CSV table of C-alpha atoms in Angstrom, one decimal:
chain,number,residue,atom,x,y,z
X,93,MET,CA,69.9,156.2,113.4
X,94,ASN,CA,71.3,157.2,116.8
X,95,ARG,CA,69.1,157.7,119.9
X,96,LEU,CA,71.5,160.0,121.5
X,97,SER,CA,72.6,163.2,120.0
X,98,ALA,CA,76.2,164.2,119.0
X,99,THR,CA,76.8,165.7,122.4
X,100,GLY,CA,75.1,162.9,124.3
X,101,SER,CA,71.9,165.0,125.0
X,102,ASP,CA,68.8,162.8,125.5
X,103,ALA,CA,66.5,165.5,124.2
X,104,GLU,CA,64.4,164.4,121.2
X,105,ILE,CA,66.5,164.2,118.0
X,106,TRP,CA,65.6,166.8,115.4
X,107,CYS,CA,67.8,165.6,112.5
X,108,HIS,CA,70.7,163.5,111.4
X,109,THR,CA,73.6,164.0,109.0
X,110,HIS,CA,74.1,161.8,106.0
X,111,SER,CA,76.6,159.7,108.1
X,112,GLY,CA,74.1,159.3,111.0
X,113,THR,CA,75.3,162.0,113.5
X,114,ALA,CA,72.2,163.1,115.5
X,115,TYR,CA,71.3,166.6,116.6
X,116,ASP,CA,68.6,167.7,119.0
X,117,PHE,CA,66.8,170.9,118.2
X,118,GLU,CA,69.1,173.2,120.2
X,119,GLU,CA,72.3,171.5,118.9
X,120,TYR,CA,71.0,172.0,115.4
X,121,LEU,CA,70.2,175.6,116.1
X,122,ASP,CA,73.9,176.1,117.1
X,123,ILE,CA,75.3,174.7,113.9
X,124,VAL,CA,72.8,176.7,111.9
X,125,ARG,CA,73.9,179.9,113.6
X,126,GLU,CA,77.5,179.1,113.0
X,127,PHE,CA,77.1,178.5,109.3
X,128,HIS,CA,74.2,180.7,108.3
X,129,GLY,CA,74.6,183.6,110.8
X,130,HIS,CA,71.2,183.3,112.4
X,131,ALA,CA,68.5,180.7,113.2
X,132,ALA,CA,66.4,181.2,110.1
X,133,PRO,CA,63.0,179.5,110.4
X,134,GLY,CA,63.3,178.0,106.9
X,135,LEU,CA,66.6,176.4,107.9
X,136,LEU,CA,65.1,174.9,111.1
X,137,ILE,CA,62.3,173.3,109.1
X,138,GLY,CA,64.9,172.4,106.5
X,139,GLY,CA,66.8,170.3,109.0
X,140,LYS,CA,63.7,168.1,109.5
X,141,MET,CA,63.1,168.0,105.7
X,142,VAL,CA,66.6,166.6,105.2
X,143,ASP,CA,66.0,164.1,107.9
X,144,VAL,CA,62.8,162.9,106.3
X,145,ALA,CA,64.5,162.8,102.8
X,146,LEU,CA,67.4,160.8,104.2
X,147,SER,CA,65.0,158.3,105.8
X,148,ARG,CA,63.2,157.7,102.5
X,149,ILE,CA,66.2,156.8,100.3
X,150,SER,CA,68.2,153.7,100.2
X,151,ARG,CA,71.6,154.0,102.0
X,152,GLU,CA,73.1,151.9,99.2
X,153,ILE,CA,72.9,154.7,96.6
X,154,LEU,CA,75.1,157.7,95.9
X,155,PHE,CA,72.6,160.6,96.1
X,156,ASP,CA,72.5,164.1,94.7
X,157,VAL,CA,70.1,166.8,95.9
X,158,ILE,CA,67.8,169.3,94.1
X,159,CYS,CA,66.7,172.2,96.2
X,160,GLU,CA,63.7,174.1,94.6
X,161,THR,CA,64.5,177.4,96.3
X,162,ASP,CA,67.6,179.4,96.8
X,163,SER,CA,66.3,180.8,100.1
X,164,CYS,CA,67.6,179.2,103.4
X,165,LEU,CA,66.8,175.6,102.4
X,166,PRO,CA,70.1,174.9,100.5
X,167,ASP,CA,72.0,175.5,103.7
X,168,ALA,CA,70.2,172.7,105.5
X,169,VAL,CA,71.4,170.4,102.8
X,170,GLN,CA,75.0,171.7,102.9
X,171,LEU,CA,75.1,171.4,106.7
X,172,LEU,CA,73.8,167.8,107.0
X,173,THR,CA,75.1,166.2,103.8
X,174,LEU,CA,78.2,166.3,101.6
X,175,CYS,CA,76.1,167.9,98.9
X,176,THR,CA,77.3,171.5,98.3
X,177,ILE,CA,77.0,174.2,95.7
X,178,GLY,CA,80.8,173.9,95.1
X,179,ASN,CA,80.9,170.2,94.5
X,180,GLY,CA,77.8,170.2,92.4
X,181,TRP,CA,76.1,167.4,94.3
X,182,LEU,CA,73.5,170.1,95.4
X,183,LYS,CA,71.7,171.7,92.5
X,184,VAL,CA,69.5,174.8,93.2
X,185,VAL,CA,66.5,174.9,90.8
X,186,PRO,CA,65.0,178.3,91.6
X,187,LEU,CA,61.3,177.5,91.3
X,188,GLN,CA,60.8,179.0,94.8
X,189,ARG,CA,58.8,176.0,96.0
X,190,PHE,CA,59.8,174.9,99.5
X,191,ALA,CA,61.0,171.5,98.6
X,192,ILE,CA,64.1,169.2,98.4
X,193,THR,CA,64.7,166.0,96.5
X,194,PHE,CA,67.3,163.4,97.3
X,195,TYR,CA,67.8,161.1,94.3
X,196,ASP,CA,70.1,158.4,92.9
X,197,LYS,CA,72.6,160.4,91.0
X,198,TYR,CA,72.8,157.9,88.2
X,199,GLU,CA,69.2,156.7,87.9
X,200,GLY,CA,67.3,159.8,89.0
X,201,GLU,CA,64.8,157.9,91.3
X,202,GLY,CA,64.3,159.9,94.5
X,203,ALA,CA,62.3,161.1,97.4
X,204,ARG,CA,60.9,164.7,97.4
X,205,VAL,CA,60.0,166.4,100.6
X,206,TYR,CA,57.9,169.6,100.7
X,207,LEU,CA,56.1,171.8,103.2
X,208,ASP,CA,52.3,171.1,102.8
X,209,PRO,CA,50.4,174.4,103.1
X,210,LEU,CA,47.2,172.5,104.0
X,211,ARG,CA,48.8,171.4,107.2
X,212,LEU,CA,49.7,175.0,108.4
X,213,ASP,CA,46.2,175.8,109.8
X,214,ALA,CA,47.1,174.1,113.0
X,215,TRP,CA,50.3,176.3,113.3
X,216,PRO,CA,49.3,179.9,112.8
X,217,GLU,CA,52.8,181.4,113.6
X,218,ILE,CA,54.4,179.1,110.9
X,219,LYS,CA,51.6,180.1,108.5
X,220,ASN,CA,52.2,183.8,109.2
X,221,TRP,CA,55.8,183.4,108.5
X,222,PHE,CA,55.6,181.1,105.5
X,223,PHE,CA,52.9,183.1,103.6
X,224,GLN,CA,54.3,186.4,105.0
X,225,LEU,CA,50.7,187.2,106.3
X,226,ILE,CA,52.0,189.8,108.8
X,227,PRO,CA,55.1,192.0,108.6
X,228,LYS,CA,58.3,190.3,109.9
X,229,ALA,CA,58.6,192.8,112.7
X,230,ASP,CA,55.2,191.7,114.0
X,231,GLN,CA,56.0,188.0,114.0
X,232,ASP,CA,56.7,186.3,117.3
X,233,SER,CA,60.0,184.6,116.6
X,234,ASP,CA,60.1,182.6,119.9
X,235,ARG,CA,56.6,181.3,119.3
X,236,LEU,CA,57.5,180.6,115.7
X,237,LYS,CA,60.5,178.5,116.7
X,238,GLU,CA,58.4,176.6,119.3
X,239,GLN,CA,55.7,175.8,116.7
X,240,ILE,CA,58.4,174.6,114.3
X,241,ARG,CA,59.8,172.3,116.9
X,242,ALA,CA,56.3,171.1,118.0
X,243,ALA,CA,55.1,170.5,114.4
X,244,GLY,CA,58.2,168.5,113.5
X,245,ASP,CA,57.5,166.4,110.4
X,246,GLY,CA,53.8,166.9,110.8
X,247,ILE,CA,53.8,169.8,108.3
X,248,LEU,CA,55.8,167.9,105.7
X,249,GLU,CA,54.8,165.6,102.9
X,250,HIS,CA,56.9,163.3,100.7
X,251,HIS,CA,56.5,161.4,97.5
X,252,ARG,CA,58.6,159.5,95.0
X,253,VAL,CA,59.8,161.4,91.9
X,254,ARG,CA,62.1,160.7,88.9
X,255,VAL,CA,64.5,163.4,88.1
X,256,ASP,CA,64.7,164.5,84.4
X,257,PRO,CA,67.9,163.0,82.9
X,258,GLU,CA,69.0,166.5,81.9
X,259,TYR,CA,69.6,167.2,85.6
X,260,LEU,CA,71.7,164.1,86.1
X,261,GLY,CA,75.5,164.3,86.0
X,262,ARG,CA,77.5,167.5,86.1
X,263,LYS,CA,77.8,169.9,83.2
X,264,LYS,CA,81.6,170.3,82.6
X,265,SER,CA,82.6,173.8,81.4
X,266,GLY,CA,85.2,172.2,79.0
X,267,ARG,CA,88.6,173.3,77.8
X,268,LYS,CA,89.8,176.7,78.9
X,269,THR,CA,91.8,179.5,77.3
X,270,THR,CA,92.9,183.0,78.2
X,271,CYS,CA,90.6,185.9,77.4
X,272,PRO,CA,92.4,188.5,75.1
X,273,VAL,CA,90.5,191.3,76.9
X,274,CYS,CA,90.8,190.6,80.7
X,275,GLY,CA,93.7,188.1,80.5
X,276,GLU,CA,91.9,185.6,82.7
X,277,ALA,CA,91.0,182.0,82.0
X,278,TYR,CA,87.5,181.1,80.7
X,279,PRO,CA,85.8,178.2,78.9
X,280,VAL,CA,86.5,178.2,75.1
X,281,ALA,CA,82.8,177.4,74.6
X,282,GLN,CA,81.9,180.9,75.6
X,283,GLY,CA,83.4,182.3,72.4
X,284,LYS,CA,86.3,184.5,71.3
X,285,ILE,CA,86.2,186.6,74.5
X,286,CYS,CA,84.9,185.6,77.9
X,287,ARG,CA,81.3,186.1,78.9
X,288,ALA,CA,82.3,188.8,81.5
X,289,CYS,CA,84.0,190.9,78.9
X,290,ASP,CA,81.2,190.3,76.5
X,291,GLY,CA,78.8,192.4,78.6
X,292,GLY,CA,78.2,189.9,81.4
X,293,SER,CA,80.3,191.6,84.0
X,294,PRO,CA,78.7,192.2,87.4
X,295,TYR,CA,81.0,195.3,87.9
X,296,ILE,CA,80.7,198.8,86.6
X,297,GLY,CA,83.4,201.4,85.6
X,298,THR,CA,87.0,200.4,84.9
X,299,THR,CA,87.5,196.7,84.1
X,300,ASP,CA,91.0,197.1,82.7
X,301,LYS,CA,92.6,196.6,86.1
X,302,LYS,CA,94.5,200.0,85.8
X,303,ASP,CA,93.9,200.4,89.5
X,304,LYS,CA,95.3,197.0,90.2
X,305,ASN,CA,96.7,196.6,93.7
X,306,MET,CA,95.9,200.2,94.7
X,307,GLU,CA,94.4,200.6,98.1
M,125,MET,CA,95.1,188.0,112.5
M,126,ASN,CA,96.4,185.2,114.6
M,127,ARG,CA,99.9,183.8,114.4
M,128,LEU,CA,98.9,180.5,115.8
M,129,SER,CA,96.3,178.2,114.1
M,130,ALA,CA,93.0,177.1,115.5
M,131,THR,CA,94.6,174.0,117.0
M,132,GLY,CA,97.8,175.8,118.2
M,133,SER,CA,99.9,174.5,115.3
M,134,ASP,CA,102.9,176.7,114.5
M,135,ALA,CA,102.9,175.7,110.8
M,136,GLU,CA,102.5,178.5,108.4
M,137,ILE,CA,99.0,179.9,108.3
M,138,TRP,CA,97.1,179.2,105.0
M,139,CYS,CA,93.9,181.1,105.6
M,140,HIS,CA,91.6,182.8,108.2
M,141,THR,CA,87.9,182.8,108.7
M,142,HIS,CA,86.0,186.1,108.7
M,143,SER,CA,86.3,186.2,112.5
M,144,GLY,CA,90.0,185.6,112.5
M,145,THR,CA,90.3,181.9,113.2
M,146,ALA,CA,93.5,180.7,111.5
M,147,TYR,CA,94.1,177.4,109.7
M,148,ASP,CA,97.4,176.0,108.5
M,149,PHE,CA,97.3,174.1,105.2
M,150,GLU,CA,96.6,170.7,106.8
M,151,GLU,CA,93.9,172.0,109.1
M,152,TYR,CA,92.2,173.7,106.2
M,153,LEU,CA,92.4,170.4,104.2
M,154,ASP,CA,90.6,168.7,107.0
M,155,ILE,CA,87.6,171.2,107.0
M,156,VAL,CA,87.5,171.1,103.2
M,157,ARG,CA,87.2,167.3,103.2
M,158,GLU,CA,84.5,167.4,105.9
M,159,PHE,CA,82.4,169.9,104.0
M,160,HIS,CA,83.1,169.2,100.4
M,161,GLY,CA,83.9,165.5,100.5
M,162,HIS,CA,87.4,165.7,99.1
M,163,ALA,CA,90.4,168.1,98.9
M,164,ALA,CA,89.6,169.7,95.6
M,165,PRO,CA,92.5,171.8,94.2
M,166,GLY,CA,90.2,174.7,93.4
M,167,LEU,CA,89.0,174.8,97.0
M,168,LEU,CA,92.6,174.8,98.4
M,169,ILE,CA,93.5,177.8,96.2
M,170,GLY,CA,90.1,179.2,97.2
M,171,GLY,CA,91.1,179.3,100.8
M,172,LYS,CA,94.0,181.5,100.0
M,173,MET,CA,91.8,183.7,97.7
M,174,VAL,CA,89.4,184.2,100.6
M,175,ASP,CA,92.3,185.1,102.8
M,176,VAL,CA,93.6,187.7,100.4
M,177,ALA,CA,90.1,189.1,99.8
M,178,LEU,CA,89.5,189.5,103.6
M,179,SER,CA,92.8,191.3,103.9
M,180,ARG,CA,91.9,193.8,101.2
M,181,ILE,CA,88.5,195.0,102.7
M,182,SER,CA,87.8,197.2,105.6
M,183,ARG,CA,86.7,195.3,108.7
M,184,GLU,CA,84.2,198.1,109.4
M,185,ILE,CA,81.9,197.1,106.5
M,186,LEU,CA,79.2,194.4,106.1
M,187,PHE,CA,80.4,192.5,103.1
M,188,ASP,CA,78.7,190.2,100.6
M,189,VAL,CA,80.5,188.0,98.1
M,190,ILE,CA,80.3,187.3,94.4
M,191,CYS,CA,81.8,184.1,93.2
M,192,GLU,CA,82.3,184.0,89.4
M,193,THR,CA,82.2,180.2,89.1
M,194,ASP,CA,79.9,177.5,90.5
M,195,SER,CA,82.8,175.1,90.7
M,196,CYS,CA,84.6,174.5,94.0
M,197,LEU,CA,85.3,178.1,94.8
M,198,PRO,CA,81.9,178.9,96.4
M,199,ASP,CA,82.6,176.3,99.1
M,200,ALA,CA,85.8,178.2,100.2
M,201,VAL,CA,83.6,181.3,100.8
M,202,GLN,CA,81.0,179.2,102.7
M,203,LEU,CA,83.6,177.5,104.8
M,204,LEU,CA,85.5,180.7,105.9
M,205,THR,CA,82.8,183.4,106.0
M,206,LEU,CA,79.1,183.6,107.0
M,207,CYS,CA,78.2,184.2,103.3
M,208,THR,CA,76.3,181.2,102.0
M,209,ILE,CA,74.0,180.3,99.2
M,210,GLY,CA,71.0,180.0,101.6
M,211,ASN,CA,71.4,183.4,103.2
M,212,GLY,CA,72.1,185.1,99.9
M,213,TRP,CA,75.2,186.9,101.1
M,214,LEU,CA,77.1,184.7,98.6
M,215,LYS,CA,76.0,185.2,95.0
M,216,VAL,CA,77.2,182.8,92.3
M,217,VAL,CA,77.5,184.6,88.9
M,218,PRO,CA,78.3,181.7,86.6
M,219,LEU,CA,80.9,183.4,84.3
M,220,GLN,CA,83.3,180.5,84.9
M,221,ARG,CA,86.1,182.8,85.7
M,222,PHE,CA,88.1,181.7,88.8
M,223,ALA,CA,87.5,184.8,90.9
M,224,ILE,CA,85.8,186.1,94.0
M,225,THR,CA,84.8,189.6,95.0
M,226,PHE,CA,84.2,190.7,98.6
M,227,TYR,CA,82.3,194.0,98.6
M,228,ASP,CA,80.4,196.5,100.8
M,229,LYS,CA,76.9,195.1,100.6
M,230,TYR,CA,75.4,198.6,100.5
M,231,GLU,CA,77.9,200.6,98.5
M,232,GLY,CA,79.3,198.0,96.1
M,233,GLU,CA,83.0,198.9,96.6
M,234,GLY,CA,85.1,195.8,96.9
M,235,ALA,CA,88.2,193.7,96.3
M,236,ARG,CA,88.3,191.2,93.6
M,237,VAL,CA,90.8,188.3,93.7
M,238,TYR,CA,91.5,186.0,90.7
M,239,LEU,CA,94.0,183.4,89.6
M,240,ASP,CA,96.4,185.0,87.1
M,241,PRO,CA,97.2,182.6,84.3
M,242,LEU,CA,100.4,184.4,83.5
M,243,ARG,CA,101.8,183.3,86.8
M,244,LEU,CA,101.3,179.6,86.2
M,245,ASP,CA,104.3,179.0,84.1
M,246,ALA,CA,106.3,178.6,87.3
M,247,TRP,CA,103.9,175.9,88.5
M,248,PRO,CA,103.4,173.3,85.8
M,249,GLU,CA,101.3,171.0,87.8
M,250,ILE,CA,98.8,173.8,88.7
M,251,LYS,CA,98.8,174.9,85.1
M,252,ASN,CA,98.1,171.3,83.9
M,253,TRP,CA,95.1,171.1,86.3
M,254,PHE,CA,93.8,174.6,85.8
M,255,PHE,CA,93.8,174.5,82.0
M,256,GLN,CA,93.1,170.7,81.9
M,257,LEU,CA,96.2,170.2,79.7
M,258,ILE,CA,96.5,166.6,80.6
M,259,PRO,CA,93.8,164.0,81.6
M,260,LYS,CA,92.9,164.1,85.3
M,261,ALA,CA,94.0,160.5,85.7
M,262,ASP,CA,97.5,161.5,84.6
M,263,GLN,CA,97.8,164.5,86.9
M,264,ASP,CA,100.0,164.1,90.0
M,265,SER,CA,97.7,165.1,92.8
M,266,ASP,CA,100.3,165.1,95.5
M,267,ARG,CA,102.6,167.3,93.5
M,268,LEU,CA,99.7,169.5,92.6
M,269,LYS,CA,98.9,170.0,96.3
M,270,GLU,CA,102.5,170.8,97.1
M,271,GLN,CA,102.7,173.3,94.3
M,272,ILE,CA,99.5,175.0,95.5
M,273,ARG,CA,100.9,175.2,99.0
M,274,ALA,CA,104.3,176.5,97.8
M,275,ALA,CA,102.7,179.0,95.4
M,276,GLY,CA,100.5,180.5,98.1
M,277,ASP,CA,99.2,183.9,97.0
M,278,GLY,CA,101.9,184.2,94.4
M,279,ILE,CA,99.5,183.0,91.6
M,280,LEU,CA,96.8,185.4,92.7
M,281,GLU,CA,96.1,189.0,91.7
M,282,HIS,CA,93.6,191.5,93.2
M,283,HIS,CA,92.1,194.8,92.2
M,284,ARG,CA,89.4,197.1,93.3
M,285,VAL,CA,86.0,196.9,91.7
M,286,ARG,CA,82.6,198.4,92.0
M,287,VAL,CA,79.7,196.0,91.9
M,288,ASP,CA,76.8,196.9,89.6
M,289,PRO,CA,73.9,198.2,91.8
M,290,GLU,CA,71.6,195.5,90.3
M,291,TYR,CA,73.6,192.9,92.3
M,292,LEU,CA,73.2,194.8,95.6
M,293,GLY,CA,70.6,193.8,98.0
M,294,ARG,CA,68.5,190.6,97.9
M,295,LYS,CA,65.7,190.0,95.4
M,296,LYS,CA,62.7,189.1,97.5
M,297,SER,CA,60.3,186.6,95.9
M,298,GLY,CA,57.3,188.5,97.3
M,299,ARG,CA,53.8,187.4,98.4
M,300,LYS,CA,53.0,183.7,98.1
M,301,THR,CA,49.9,181.8,97.3
M,302,THR,CA,49.0,178.1,96.7
M,303,CYS,CA,49.3,176.6,93.3
M,304,PRO,CA,45.9,175.2,92.0
M,305,VAL,CA,47.8,172.4,90.3
M,306,CYS,CA,50.4,171.1,92.8
M,307,GLY,CA,48.9,172.5,95.9
M,308,GLU,CA,52.2,174.0,97.0
M,309,ALA,CA,53.1,177.5,97.9
M,310,TYR,CA,54.8,179.7,95.2
M,311,PRO,CA,55.4,183.4,94.6
M,312,VAL,CA,52.3,185.2,93.1
M,313,ALA,CA,54.6,187.0,90.7
M,314,GLN,CA,55.1,183.7,88.8
M,315,GLY,CA,51.5,183.8,87.5
M,316,LYS,CA,48.3,181.8,87.9
M,317,ILE,CA,50.1,178.5,88.4
M,318,CYS,CA,53.6,177.9,89.7
M,319,ARG,CA,56.7,177.8,87.5
M,320,ALA,CA,57.2,174.1,88.1
M,321,CYS,CA,53.6,173.2,87.0
M,322,ASP,CA,54.1,175.6,84.0
M,323,GLY,CA,56.7,173.4,82.4
M,324,GLY,CA,59.6,174.1,84.7
M,325,SER,CA,59.6,170.9,86.7
M,326,PRO,CA,62.9,169.0,87.0
M,327,TYR,CA,61.0,165.8,87.3
M,328,ILE,CA,59.5,163.5,84.7
M,329,GLY,CA,56.4,161.2,84.7
M,330,THR,CA,53.7,161.6,87.3
M,331,THR,CA,53.6,164.9,89.1
M,332,ASP,CA,50.2,164.5,90.6
M,333,LYS,CA,51.5,162.8,93.8
M,334,LYS,CA,49.3,159.8,93.3
M,335,ASP,CA,52.1,157.7,94.5
M,336,LYS,CA,52.5,159.9,97.6
M,337,ASN,CA,53.9,158.1,100.6
M,338,MET,CA,54.3,154.8,98.7
M,339,GLU,CA,57.5,153.0,99.2
């Protein structure tokens, strides 16, 4: 891993990408803001979690990632690795535990990193935020950011896990056909009409596209 | 929208980001490869879909995005807008229709863009890929890429939709506590133990962290 950051800063390195590019805390803040819109605390800690996970797996394997929450943390993975929602190498399993697992995509052996609540007593601002002990408006975001930076990997734990084979590989949606109702393509396995036309549409009102192209 | 691309190229613009940065086809290919690992056809078309969606909504609103498939397309949204999985402004509704909707996050009014199967007869290589009519190994990826580029928005349709109110806003997971089994934080609403310890774990074998920190 590099000693100097991507821009040559000699500030302490906060995290690395899968390919070894290093970011100090402020540089990482910048890429977080650019991708995620704001410097969410969970995503700052997430950068360090990715860094720990990367350091605990062999560089010889092809890895996939499980993220156990859909809040913030998936974006740390997407920013620092090639594992994304769209390529399926990142899977979100919405247990709402603050944890990520980097694992051998064929064998399932991996390293799981999580935030250890027992370690938060030393970091009251992180604890306030993590357990939502005080309203967001009353939290001190600068102090929170400083505690996250100072705590580093000291609030994290890691252990080895084996991913259930049912999570290995990617589910293919299979052969597609055209839905007789909406006229769009959908997987044949869904049935005679597509799941959206079968009551699963996230839209209300007209679905017959009568108003197509109208402004 | 800009006439010149982000790097000053005068090649035809393929797509824009939410803030108006323009990419020609080759520039967009580069950012796709960097984020997604490879130039997936669905993500190339996805860039044009995002471009059409952005052009059909008012720039005065705060928008969220629904993506109707988890394959490729979410990454076009994440690359070109601030809507991501981790900030919740991008929601994946896994209907496996090739469509995205950009909508007013408070009111639900939006523009939906989809690939129209009827328009694929003019583009046999896109049709082969989209309906998986021939094995992937037999598809001509260069020809596919060229057809995607030449087709542009000519294979897309768009119409106005209203998003069901149940999809508006973000579900909060609520107050957290510590699970008596795993010792990690989880939402109280899940019950007396966390969902992972209650049979929802994606891991097999030991879950008691006995092997914690062992290499």
